[in-house]
């Protein structure tokens, strides 16, 4: 949905009611702060999003793993799995300046 470049132009994007977000501008659209908590909760399903008439897919088994603590944008710890922490690092690396 987000496409190879993570800019929201993936092959499924034309069929969605809500356009996929440009994941390279998450920080820019959040006052230059990467929205760690929101990203984690969208991926793991705690913050659902309706994108094409149903919930955004939750890839539970793919991102399953031992719980680890990572730091939210507020500095507070937030629990998630190691695969999601790895994905966060990737997404943070994509952010435009």
Short mmCIF file of the N, C-alpha and C atoms (twelve columns), coordinates in Angstrom:
data_MODEL
# 
_entry.id   MODEL 
# 
loop_
_atom_site.group_PDB 
_atom_site.id 
_atom_site.type_symbol 
_atom_site.label_atom_id 
_atom_site.label_alt_id 
_atom_site.label_comp_id 
_atom_site.label_asym_id 
_atom_site.label_seq_id 
_atom_site.Cartn_x 
_atom_site.Cartn_y 
_atom_site.Cartn_z 
_atom_site.pdbx_PDB_model_num 
ATOM 1   N N  . UNK A 1  0.818   -1.208  0.000  1 
ATOM 2   C CA . UNK A 1  0.000   0.000   0.000  1 
ATOM 3   C C  . UNK A 1  0.856   1.263   0.000  1 
ATOM 4   N N  . UNK A 2  1.912   1.275   0.804  1 
ATOM 5   C CA . UNK A 2  2.768   2.460   0.889  1 
ATOM 6   C C  . UNK A 2  3.787   2.504   -0.246 1 
ATOM 7   N N  . UNK A 3  4.006   1.400   -0.929 1 
ATOM 8   C CA . UNK A 3  4.904   1.345   -2.068 1 
ATOM 9   C C  . UNK A 3  6.353   1.121   -1.693 1 
ATOM 10  N N  . UNK A 4  7.151   0.764   -2.689 1 
ATOM 11  C CA . UNK A 4  8.571   0.490   -2.468 1 
ATOM 12  C C  . UNK A 4  9.319   1.698   -1.922 1 
ATOM 13  N N  . UNK A 5  8.888   2.888   -2.311 1 
ATOM 14  C CA . UNK A 5  9.559   4.098   -1.844 1 
ATOM 15  C C  . UNK A 5  8.960   4.627   -0.552 1 
ATOM 16  N N  . UNK A 6  7.903   3.975   -0.039 1 
ATOM 17  C CA . UNK A 6  7.209   4.344   1.208  1 
ATOM 18  C C  . UNK A 6  6.536   5.703   1.129  1 
ATOM 19  N N  . UNK A 7  6.249   6.170   -0.078 1 
ATOM 20  C CA . UNK A 7  5.637   7.491   -0.234 1 
ATOM 21  C C  . UNK A 7  4.123   7.440   -0.408 1 
ATOM 22  N N  . UNK A 8  3.528   6.253   -0.313 1 
ATOM 23  C CA . UNK A 8  2.081   6.124   -0.391 1 
ATOM 24  C C  . UNK A 8  1.550   5.812   -1.773 1 
ATOM 25  N N  . UNK A 9  2.427   5.464   -2.702 1 
ATOM 26  C CA . UNK A 9  1.981   5.224   -4.075 1 
ATOM 27  C C  . UNK A 9  2.092   3.757   -4.479 1 
ATOM 28  N N  . UNK A 10 1.833   2.866   -3.546 1 
ATOM 29  C CA . UNK A 10 1.901   1.441   -3.840 1 
ATOM 30  C C  . UNK A 10 0.800   1.002   -4.774 1 
ATOM 31  N N  . UNK A 11 0.874   -0.215  -5.286 1 
ATOM 32  C CA . UNK A 11 -0.089  -0.693  -6.278 1 
ATOM 33  C C  . UNK A 11 -1.526  -0.772  -5.760 1 
ATOM 34  N N  . UNK A 12 -1.726  -0.880  -4.479 1 
ATOM 35  C CA . UNK A 12 -3.085  -0.946  -3.931 1 
ATOM 36  C C  . UNK A 12 -3.657  0.434   -3.631 1 
ATOM 37  N N  . UNK A 13 -2.849  1.465   -3.638 1 
ATOM 38  C CA . UNK A 13 -3.302  2.793   -3.209 1 
ATOM 39  C C  . UNK A 13 -4.512  3.331   -3.980 1 
ATOM 40  N N  . UNK A 14 -4.643  3.100   -5.294 1 
ATOM 41  C CA . UNK A 14 -5.825  3.634   -5.986 1 
ATOM 42  C C  . UNK A 14 -7.141  3.037   -5.502 1 
ATOM 43  N N  . UNK A 15 -7.130  1.852   -4.929 1 
ATOM 44  C CA . UNK A 15 -8.371  1.202   -4.510 1 
ATOM 45  C C  . UNK A 15 -8.764  1.528   -3.073 1 
ATOM 46  N N  . UNK A 16 -7.977  2.326   -2.382 1 
ATOM 47  C CA . UNK A 16 -8.246  2.619   -0.979 1 
ATOM 48  C C  . UNK A 16 -9.048  3.908   -0.822 1 
ATOM 49  N N  . UNK A 17 -9.958  3.917   0.141  1 
ATOM 50  C CA . UNK A 17 -10.757 5.101   0.447  1 
ATOM 51  C C  . UNK A 17 -9.864  6.183   1.061  1 
ATOM 52  N N  . UNK A 18 -8.973  5.786   1.945  1 
ATOM 53  C CA . UNK A 18 -8.011  6.690   2.567  1 
ATOM 54  C C  . UNK A 18 -6.661  6.384   1.951  1 
ATOM 55  N N  . UNK A 19 -6.032  7.393   1.361  1 
ATOM 56  C CA . UNK A 19 -4.737  7.192   0.717  1 
ATOM 57  C C  . UNK A 19 -3.690  6.790   1.748  1 
ATOM 58  N N  . UNK A 20 -2.803  5.856   1.410  1 
ATOM 59  C CA . UNK A 20 -1.738  5.472   2.326  1 
ATOM 60  C C  . UNK A 20 -0.830  6.674   2.609  1 
ATOM 61  N N  . UNK A 21 -0.388  6.767   3.834  1 
ATOM 62  C CA . UNK A 21 0.474   7.879   4.237  1 
ATOM 63  C C  . UNK A 21 1.827   7.796   3.560  1 
ATOM 64  N N  . UNK A 22 2.425   8.956   3.345  1 
ATOM 65  C CA . UNK A 22 3.809   9.042   2.901  1 
ATOM 66  C C  . UNK A 22 4.649   8.827   4.160  1 
ATOM 67  N N  . UNK A 23 5.233   7.656   4.270  1 
ATOM 68  C CA . UNK A 23 5.965   7.298   5.487  1 
ATOM 69  C C  . UNK A 23 7.303   8.018   5.603  1 
ATOM 70  N N  . UNK A 24 7.712   8.712   4.543  1 
ATOM 71  C CA . UNK A 24 8.970   9.455   4.592  1 
ATOM 72  C C  . UNK A 24 8.805   10.832  5.219  1 
ATOM 73  N N  . UNK A 25 7.554   11.216  5.493  1 
ATOM 74  C CA . UNK A 25 7.293   12.542  6.060  1 
ATOM 75  C C  . UNK A 25 6.601   12.470  7.423  1 
ATOM 76  N N  . UNK A 26 6.662   11.323  8.073  1 
ATOM 77  C CA . UNK A 26 5.997   11.178  9.372  1 
ATOM 78  C C  . UNK A 26 6.492   12.218  10.374 1 
ATOM 79  N N  . UNK A 27 7.792   12.386  10.483 1 
ATOM 80  C CA . UNK A 27 8.347   13.356  11.431 1 
ATOM 81  C C  . UNK A 27 7.988   14.777  11.010 1 
ATOM 82  N N  . UNK A 28 8.141   15.094  9.742  1 
ATOM 83  C CA . UNK A 28 7.850   16.444  9.254  1 
ATOM 84  C C  . UNK A 28 6.411   16.844  9.532  1 
ATOM 85  N N  . UNK A 29 5.493   15.881  9.430  1 
ATOM 86  C CA . UNK A 29 4.074   16.170  9.681  1 
ATOM 87  C C  . UNK A 29 3.737   16.141  11.164 1 
ATOM 88  N N  . UNK A 30 4.742   15.907  11.994 1 
ATOM 89  C CA . UNK A 30 4.532   15.822  13.441 1 
ATOM 90  C C  . UNK A 30 5.513   16.753  14.167 1 
ATOM 91  N N  . UNK A 31 5.701   17.948  13.611 1 
ATOM 92  C CA . UNK A 31 6.578   18.920  14.253 1 
ATOM 93  C C  . UNK A 31 8.025   18.469  14.326 1 
ATOM 94  N N  . UNK A 32 8.479   17.712  13.332 1 
ATOM 95  C CA . UNK A 32 9.845   17.179  13.261 1 
ATOM 96  C C  . UNK A 32 10.174  16.193  14.378 1 
ATOM 97  N N  . UNK A 33 9.135   15.566  14.917 1 
ATOM 98  C CA . UNK A 33 9.305   14.516  15.931 1 
ATOM 99  C C  . UNK A 33 8.708   13.234  15.360 1 
ATOM 100 N N  . UNK A 34 9.508   12.175  15.286 1 
ATOM 101 C CA . UNK A 34 8.996   10.912  14.780 1 
ATOM 102 C C  . UNK A 34 7.952   10.372  15.755 1 
ATOM 103 N N  . UNK A 35 6.716   10.094  15.282 1 
ATOM 104 C CA . UNK A 35 5.616   9.669   16.161 1 
ATOM 105 C C  . UNK A 35 5.693   8.181   16.524 1 
ATOM 106 N N  . UNK A 36 6.666   7.825   17.302 1 
ATOM 107 C CA . UNK A 36 6.947   6.431   17.631 1 
ATOM 108 C C  . UNK A 36 5.720   5.694   18.155 1 
ATOM 109 N N  . UNK A 37 5.048   6.250   19.140 1 
ATOM 110 C CA . UNK A 37 3.888   5.573   19.741 1 
ATOM 111 C C  . UNK A 37 2.798   5.310   18.716 1 
ATOM 112 N N  . UNK A 38 2.475   6.314   17.914 1 
ATOM 113 C CA . UNK A 38 1.413   6.156   16.924 1 
ATOM 114 C C  . UNK A 38 1.793   5.096   15.893 1 
ATOM 115 N N  . UNK A 39 3.047   5.094   15.452 1 
ATOM 116 C CA . UNK A 39 3.491   4.115   14.464 1 
ATOM 117 C C  . UNK A 39 3.397   2.701   15.040 1 
ATOM 118 N N  . UNK A 40 3.890   2.512   16.254 1 
ATOM 119 C CA . UNK A 40 3.812   1.195   16.895 1 
ATOM 120 C C  . UNK A 40 2.371   0.727   16.986 1 
ATOM 121 N N  . UNK A 41 1.493   1.602   17.449 1 
ATOM 122 C CA . UNK A 41 0.107   1.197   17.670 1 
ATOM 123 C C  . UNK A 41 -0.662  0.980   16.367 1 
ATOM 124 N N  . UNK A 42 -0.258  1.651   15.278 1 
ATOM 125 C CA . UNK A 42 -0.878  1.374   13.981 1 
ATOM 126 C C  . UNK A 42 -0.445  0.013   13.483 1 
ATOM 127 N N  . UNK A 43 0.834   -0.308  13.642 1 
ATOM 128 C CA . UNK A 43 1.348   -1.588  13.152 1 
ATOM 129 C C  . UNK A 43 0.768   -2.755  13.932 1 
ATOM 130 N N  . UNK A 44 0.703   -2.626  15.265 1 
ATOM 131 C CA . UNK A 44 0.257   -3.771  16.071 1 
ATOM 132 C C  . UNK A 44 -1.251  -3.818  16.285 1 
ATOM 133 N N  . UNK A 45 -1.985  -2.815  15.788 1 
ATOM 134 C CA . UNK A 45 -3.442  -2.841  15.851 1 
ATOM 135 C C  . UNK A 45 -4.055  -2.137  17.030 1 
ATOM 136 N N  . UNK A 46 -3.260  -1.569  17.932 1 
ATOM 137 C CA . UNK A 46 -3.829  -0.843  19.073 1 
ATOM 138 C C  . UNK A 46 -4.477  0.468   18.649 1 
ATOM 139 N N  . UNK A 47 -4.077  1.019   17.507 1 
ATOM 140 C CA . UNK A 47 -4.655  2.254   16.957 1 
ATOM 141 C C  . UNK A 47 -5.126  1.929   15.545 1 
ATOM 142 N N  . UNK A 48 -6.331  1.370   15.428 1 
ATOM 143 C CA . UNK A 48 -6.793  0.900   14.117 1 
ATOM 144 C C  . UNK A 48 -7.051  2.046   13.143 1 
ATOM 145 N N  . UNK A 49 -6.924  1.741   11.870 1 
ATOM 146 C CA . UNK A 49 -7.170  2.701   10.806 1 
ATOM 147 C C  . UNK A 49 -8.008  2.012   9.743  1 
ATOM 148 N N  . UNK A 50 -9.087  2.662   9.341  1 
ATOM 149 C CA . UNK A 50 -9.910  2.130   8.260  1 
ATOM 150 C C  . UNK A 50 -9.383  2.727   6.967  1 
ATOM 151 N N  . UNK A 51 -8.904  1.869   6.061  1 
ATOM 152 C CA . UNK A 51 -8.275  2.380   4.842  1 
ATOM 153 C C  . UNK A 51 -9.056  2.076   3.573  1 
ATOM 154 N N  . UNK A 52 -9.705  0.944   3.506  1 
ATOM 155 C CA . UNK A 52 -10.440 0.588   2.290  1 
ATOM 156 C C  . UNK A 52 -11.778 -0.038  2.638  1 
ATOM 157 N N  . UNK A 53 -12.419 0.522   3.669  1 
ATOM 158 C CA . UNK A 53 -13.700 -0.001  4.102  1 
ATOM 159 C C  . UNK A 53 -13.556 -1.029  5.210  1 
ATOM 160 N N  . UNK A 54 -12.322 -1.407  5.510  1 
ATOM 161 C CA . UNK A 54 -12.067 -2.316  6.627  1 
ATOM 162 C C  . UNK A 54 -10.781 -1.844  7.311  1 
ATOM 163 N N  . UNK A 55 -10.436 -2.512  8.377  1 
ATOM 164 C CA . UNK A 55 -9.265  -2.114  9.141  1 
ATOM 165 C C  . UNK A 55 -7.988  -2.295  8.335  1 
ATOM 166 N N  . UNK A 56 -6.982  -1.436  8.618  1 
ATOM 167 C CA . UNK A 56 -5.672  -1.626  8.033  1 
ATOM 168 C C  . UNK A 56 -5.182  -2.999  8.468  1 
ATOM 169 N N  . UNK A 57 -4.554  -3.749  7.573  1 
ATOM 170 C CA . UNK A 57 -4.087  -5.082  7.974  1 
ATOM 171 C C  . UNK A 57 -3.134  -5.022  9.161  1 
ATOM 172 N N  . UNK A 58 -3.322  -5.933  10.084 1 
ATOM 173 C CA . UNK A 58 -2.411  -6.069  11.212 1 
ATOM 174 C C  . UNK A 58 -1.616  -7.337  10.945 1 
ATOM 175 N N  . UNK A 59 -0.332  -7.208  10.903 1 
ATOM 176 C CA . UNK A 59 0.539   -8.307  10.527 1 
ATOM 177 C C  . UNK A 59 1.066   -9.012  11.762 1 
ATOM 178 N N  . UNK A 60 0.180   -9.312  12.697 1 
ATOM 179 C CA . UNK A 60 0.511   -9.863  13.993 1 
ATOM 180 C C  . UNK A 60 1.599   -10.913 14.020 1 
ATOM 181 N N  . UNK A 61 1.412   -12.023 13.305 1 
ATOM 182 C CA . UNK A 61 2.389   -13.104 13.354 1 
ATOM 183 C C  . UNK A 61 3.747   -12.669 12.808 1 
ATOM 184 N N  . UNK A 62 3.731   -11.839 11.773 1 
ATOM 185 C CA . UNK A 62 4.979   -11.387 11.175 1 
ATOM 186 C C  . UNK A 62 5.798   -10.546 12.150 1 
ATOM 187 N N  . UNK A 63 5.102   -9.749  12.964 1 
ATOM 188 C CA . UNK A 63 5.778   -8.857  13.901 1 
ATOM 189 C C  . UNK A 63 5.775   -9.390  15.333 1 
ATOM 190 N N  . UNK A 64 5.391   -10.661 15.495 1 
ATOM 191 C CA . UNK A 64 5.384   -11.254 16.828 1 
ATOM 192 C C  . UNK A 64 6.811   -11.446 17.319 1 
ATOM 193 N N  . UNK A 65 6.938   -11.496 18.604 1 
ATOM 194 C CA . UNK A 65 8.254   -11.710 19.195 1 
ATOM 195 C C  . UNK A 65 8.221   -11.334 20.653 1 
ATOM 196 N N  . UNK A 66 9.321   -11.503 21.286 1 
ATOM 197 C CA . UNK A 66 9.424   -11.146 22.697 1 
ATOM 198 C C  . UNK A 66 9.228   -9.655  22.859 1 
ATOM 199 N N  . UNK A 67 8.499   -9.296  23.898 1 
ATOM 200 C CA . UNK A 67 8.299   -7.885  24.180 1 
ATOM 201 C C  . UNK A 67 9.609   -7.231  24.589 1 
ATOM 202 N N  . UNK A 68 9.829   -6.056  24.046 1 
ATOM 203 C CA . UNK A 68 10.971  -5.234  24.413 1 
ATOM 204 C C  . UNK A 68 10.460  -3.823  24.634 1 
ATOM 205 N N  . UNK A 69 11.186  -3.081  25.420 1 
ATOM 206 C CA . UNK A 69 10.819  -1.681  25.644 1 
ATOM 207 C C  . UNK A 69 11.621  -0.818  24.681 1 
ATOM 208 N N  . UNK A 70 10.939  0.131   24.082 1 
ATOM 209 C CA . UNK A 70 11.618  1.150   23.289 1 
ATOM 210 C C  . UNK A 70 11.131  2.491   23.798 1 
ATOM 211 N N  . UNK A 71 11.773  3.535   23.382 1 
ATOM 212 C CA . UNK A 71 11.438  4.859   23.895 1 
ATOM 213 C C  . UNK A 71 10.454  5.552   22.970 1 
ATOM 214 N N  . UNK A 72 9.331   5.987   23.541 1 
ATOM 215 C CA . UNK A 72 8.359   6.770   22.789 1 
ATOM 216 C C  . UNK A 72 8.921   8.170   22.574 1 
ATOM 217 N N  . UNK A 73 8.266   8.934   21.731 1 
ATOM 218 C CA . UNK A 73 8.719   10.289  21.455 1 
ATOM 219 C C  . UNK A 73 8.695   11.175  22.701 1 
ATOM 220 N N  . UNK A 74 7.929   10.778  23.705 1 
ATOM 221 C CA . UNK A 74 7.861   11.526  24.960 1 
ATOM 222 C C  . UNK A 74 8.989   11.162  25.921 1 
ATOM 223 N N  . UNK A 75 9.743   10.124  25.558 1 
ATOM 224 C CA . UNK A 75 10.799  9.637   26.443 1 
ATOM 225 C C  . UNK A 75 10.346  8.488   27.329 1 
ATOM 226 N N  . UNK A 76 9.050   8.240   27.352 1 
ATOM 227 C CA . UNK A 76 8.496   7.152   28.156 1 
ATOM 228 C C  . UNK A 76 8.704   5.824   27.439 1 
ATOM 229 N N  . UNK A 77 8.849   4.744   28.193 1 
ATOM 230 C CA . UNK A 77 8.978   3.442   27.542 1 
ATOM 231 C C  . UNK A 77 7.640   2.977   26.966 1 
ATOM 232 N N  . UNK A 78 7.716   2.271   25.864 1 
ATOM 233 C CA . UNK A 78 6.538   1.641   25.269 1 
ATOM 234 C C  . UNK A 78 6.948   0.229   24.881 1 
ATOM 235 N N  . UNK A 79 6.101   -0.721  25.206 1 
ATOM 236 C CA . UNK A 79 6.392   -2.124  24.923 1 
ATOM 237 C C  . UNK A 79 5.906   -2.497  23.528 1 
ATOM 238 N N  . UNK A 80 6.735   -3.250  22.838 1 
ATOM 239 C CA . UNK A 80 6.398   -3.769  21.527 1 
ATOM 240 C C  . UNK A 80 7.319   -4.956  21.262 1 
ATOM 241 N N  . UNK A 81 7.299   -5.473  20.059 1 
ATOM 242 C CA . UNK A 81 8.165   -6.611  19.738 1 
ATOM 243 C C  . UNK A 81 9.446   -6.125  19.058 1 
ATOM 244 N N  . UNK A 82 10.463  -6.954  19.070 1 
ATOM 245 C CA . UNK A 82 11.726  -6.592  18.424 1 
ATOM 246 C C  . UNK A 82 11.558  -6.350  16.925 1 
ATOM 247 N N  . UNK A 83 10.749  -7.155  16.201 1 
ATOM 248 C CA . UNK A 83 10.567  -6.845  14.784 1 
ATOM 249 C C  . UNK A 83 9.970   -5.451  14.546 1 
ATOM 250 N N  . UNK A 84 9.080   -4.996  15.419 1 
ATOM 251 C CA . UNK A 84 8.520   -3.650  15.260 1 
ATOM 252 C C  . UNK A 84 9.579   -2.605  15.579 1 
ATOM 253 N N  . UNK A 85 10.418  -2.841  16.572 1 
ATOM 254 C CA . UNK A 85 11.520  -1.922  16.866 1 
ATOM 255 C C  . UNK A 85 12.434  -1.812  15.648 1 
ATOM 256 N N  . UNK A 86 12.706  -2.933  14.991 1 
ATOM 257 C CA . UNK A 86 13.541  -2.923  13.793 1 
ATOM 258 C C  . UNK A 86 12.871  -2.124  12.672 1 
ATOM 259 N N  . UNK A 87 11.565  -2.306  12.496 1 
ATOM 260 C CA . UNK A 87 10.834  -1.553  11.476 1 
ATOM 261 C C  . UNK A 87 10.844  -0.060  11.805 1 
ATOM 262 N N  . UNK A 88 10.699  0.289   13.071 1 
ATOM 263 C CA . UNK A 88 10.775  1.696   13.478 1 
ATOM 264 C C  . UNK A 88 12.104  2.315   13.063 1 
ATOM 265 N N  . UNK A 89 13.195  1.595   13.300 1 
ATOM 266 C CA . UNK A 89 14.519  2.100   12.935 1 
ATOM 267 C C  . UNK A 89 14.586  2.340   11.423 1 
ATOM 268 N N  . UNK A 90 14.024  1.425   10.650 1 
ATOM 269 C CA . UNK A 90 14.005  1.581   9.195  1 
ATOM 270 C C  . UNK A 90 13.205  2.832   8.801  1 
ATOM 271 N N  . UNK A 91 12.014  2.967   9.369  1 
ATOM 272 C CA . UNK A 91 11.157  4.119   9.040  1 
ATOM 273 C C  . UNK A 91 11.810  5.425   9.479  1 
ATOM 274 N N  . UNK A 92 12.450  5.440   10.616 1 
ATOM 275 C CA . UNK A 92 13.136  6.656   11.065 1 
ATOM 276 C C  . UNK A 92 14.246  7.036   10.087 1 
ATOM 277 N N  . UNK A 93 14.897  6.040   9.519  1 
ATOM 278 C CA . UNK A 93 15.958  6.283   8.540  1 
ATOM 279 C C  . UNK A 93 15.453  6.825   7.214  1 
ATOM 280 N N  . UNK A 94 14.165  6.649   6.933  1 
ATOM 281 C CA . UNK A 94 13.572  7.147   5.693  1 
ATOM 282 C C  . UNK A 94 13.137  8.600   5.777  1 
ATOM 283 N N  . UNK A 95 13.134  9.178   6.956  1 
ATOM 284 C CA . UNK A 95 12.560  10.513  7.139  1 
ATOM 285 C C  . UNK A 95 13.324  11.568  6.349  1 
ATOM 286 N N  . UNK A 96 12.539  12.401  5.644  1 
ATOM 287 C CA . UNK A 96 13.106  13.521  4.903  1 
ATOM 288 C C  . UNK A 96 13.480  14.635  5.866  1 
ATOM 289 N N  . UNK A 97 14.501  15.353  5.524  1 
ATOM 290 C CA . UNK A 97 14.924  16.470  6.389  1 
ATOM 291 C C  . UNK A 97 14.241  17.743  5.977  1 
# 
